[in-house]
Coordinates of C-alpha atoms in Angstrom, one line a residue:
M1 CA -0.1 -0.1 0.1
S2 CA 1.7 3.3 -1.1
K3 CA 1.4 6.3 1.3
T4 CA -0.2 9.3 -0.2
T5 CA -0.2 12.8 1.3
V6 CA -2.7 15.4 0.8
P7 CA -1.6 19.0 0.1
T8 CA -1.3 21.0 3.5
V9 CA -2.9 24.0 1.8
N10 CA -6.1 22.3 1.2
A11 CA -5.8 20.0 4.4
Q12 CA -7.2 22.8 6.8
E13 CA -10.1 23.6 4.6
K14 CA -11.3 20.0 4.1
S15 CA -13.0 18.0 6.9
L16 CA -11.3 14.6 8.1
V17 CA -13.7 12.5 5.9
E18 CA -13.1 14.6 2.8
R19 CA -9.2 14.1 3.4
V20 CA -9.9 10.2 3.6
S21 CA -11.8 10.2 0.7
A22 CA -9.1 12.1 -1.4
L23 CA -6.4 9.6 -0.1
V24 CA -8.6 6.5 -1.1
G25 CA -9.6 7.9 -4.2
S26 CA -6.0 8.4 -5.5
E27 CA -5.2 4.6 -4.4
E28 CA -8.1 3.2 -6.3
G29 CA -6.6 4.2 -9.8
S30 CA -3.7 1.9 -9.2
Y31 CA -6.0 -1.3 -9.0
E32 CA -7.6 -1.0 -12.4
A33 CA -7.8 -4.1 -14.5
S34 CA -5.3 -4.4 -17.5
G35 CA -8.0 -5.8 -19.7
A36 CA -6.0 -9.2 -20.3
T37 CA -8.0 -12.1 -20.0
V38 CA -7.2 -15.7 -19.1
P39 CA -8.3 -18.3 -21.5
T40 CA -10.4 -21.0 -19.7
K41 CA -11.3 -24.3 -20.6
A42 CA -15.1 -24.9 -21.4
P43 CA -16.6 -27.2 -18.6
E44 CA -16.9 -30.9 -19.2
E45 CA -20.6 -32.0 -19.6
H46 CA -21.6 -35.2 -17.8
P47 CA -24.9 -36.6 -18.8
A48 CA -26.9 -38.7 -16.4
L49 CA -28.6 -42.2 -17.4
D50 CA -31.6 -40.3 -18.4
G51 CA -30.1 -37.9 -20.7
Y52 CA -30.0 -34.8 -18.2
R53 CA -26.9 -32.7 -18.3
R54 CA -25.3 -31.2 -15.4
L55 CA -24.3 -27.6 -15.4
S56 CA -22.6 -27.5 -12.4
P57 CA -19.1 -28.7 -11.5
V58 CA -18.6 -32.2 -10.5
Q59 CA -16.6 -32.6 -7.4
V60 CA -14.5 -36.0 -6.9
I61 CA -15.9 -38.1 -4.2
Y62 CA -13.1 -39.3 -2.0
R63 CA -13.4 -42.9 -0.7
A64 CA -11.0 -44.7 1.7
E65 CA -9.4 -47.9 0.6
D66 CA -11.1 -49.7 3.2
Y67 CA -14.5 -48.0 3.1
Y68 CA -16.8 -50.9 1.8
R69 CA -15.0 -53.3 4.3
K70 CA -15.7 -51.0 7.3
L71 CA -19.2 -50.6 6.3
T72 CA -19.6 -54.1 5.9
K73 CA -18.5 -54.8 9.3
K74 CA -20.8 -51.9 10.7
C75 CA -24.0 -53.5 9.0
V76 CA -22.8 -57.0 10.3
G77 CA -22.2 -55.7 13.7
V78 CA -25.6 -53.6 14.0
S79 CA -27.3 -56.9 12.7
V80 CA -25.8 -59.1 15.1
V81 CA -26.6 -56.9 18.0
I82 CA -30.6 -56.4 16.8
A83 CA -30.6 -60.3 16.6
M84 CA -29.3 -60.6 20.2
V85 CA -31.7 -58.0 21.6
V86 CA -34.8 -59.7 19.7
T87 CA -33.6 -63.1 21.0
L88 CA -33.3 -61.6 24.6
I89 CA -36.7 -60.1 24.5
L90 CA -38.0 -63.4 23.1
V91 CA -36.6 -65.5 25.9
I92 CA -37.6 -62.9 28.6
L93 CA -41.3 -63.1 27.2
Q94 CA -41.2 -67.1 27.2
R95 CA -40.5 -67.3 31.0

């Protein structure tokens, strides 16, 4: 950020807000666009099975190497716990 000073002759005639506006206005000119554009690649189209074409970008889904193995173990474990609870309830009701 460059330092810019306001001429001292007008500094006493201007309010603080006017002096700050003059400083900001002088720095805005240094950020003008050069007009150059960067070529971009056309977005890839990914048609769905029914022919619908997605217009939004597609994000790659990350899955760990053992994702399906852990998911299978979790499902089997939940099934075993449910079977044990049902069996326990049936044993209690038969007494």
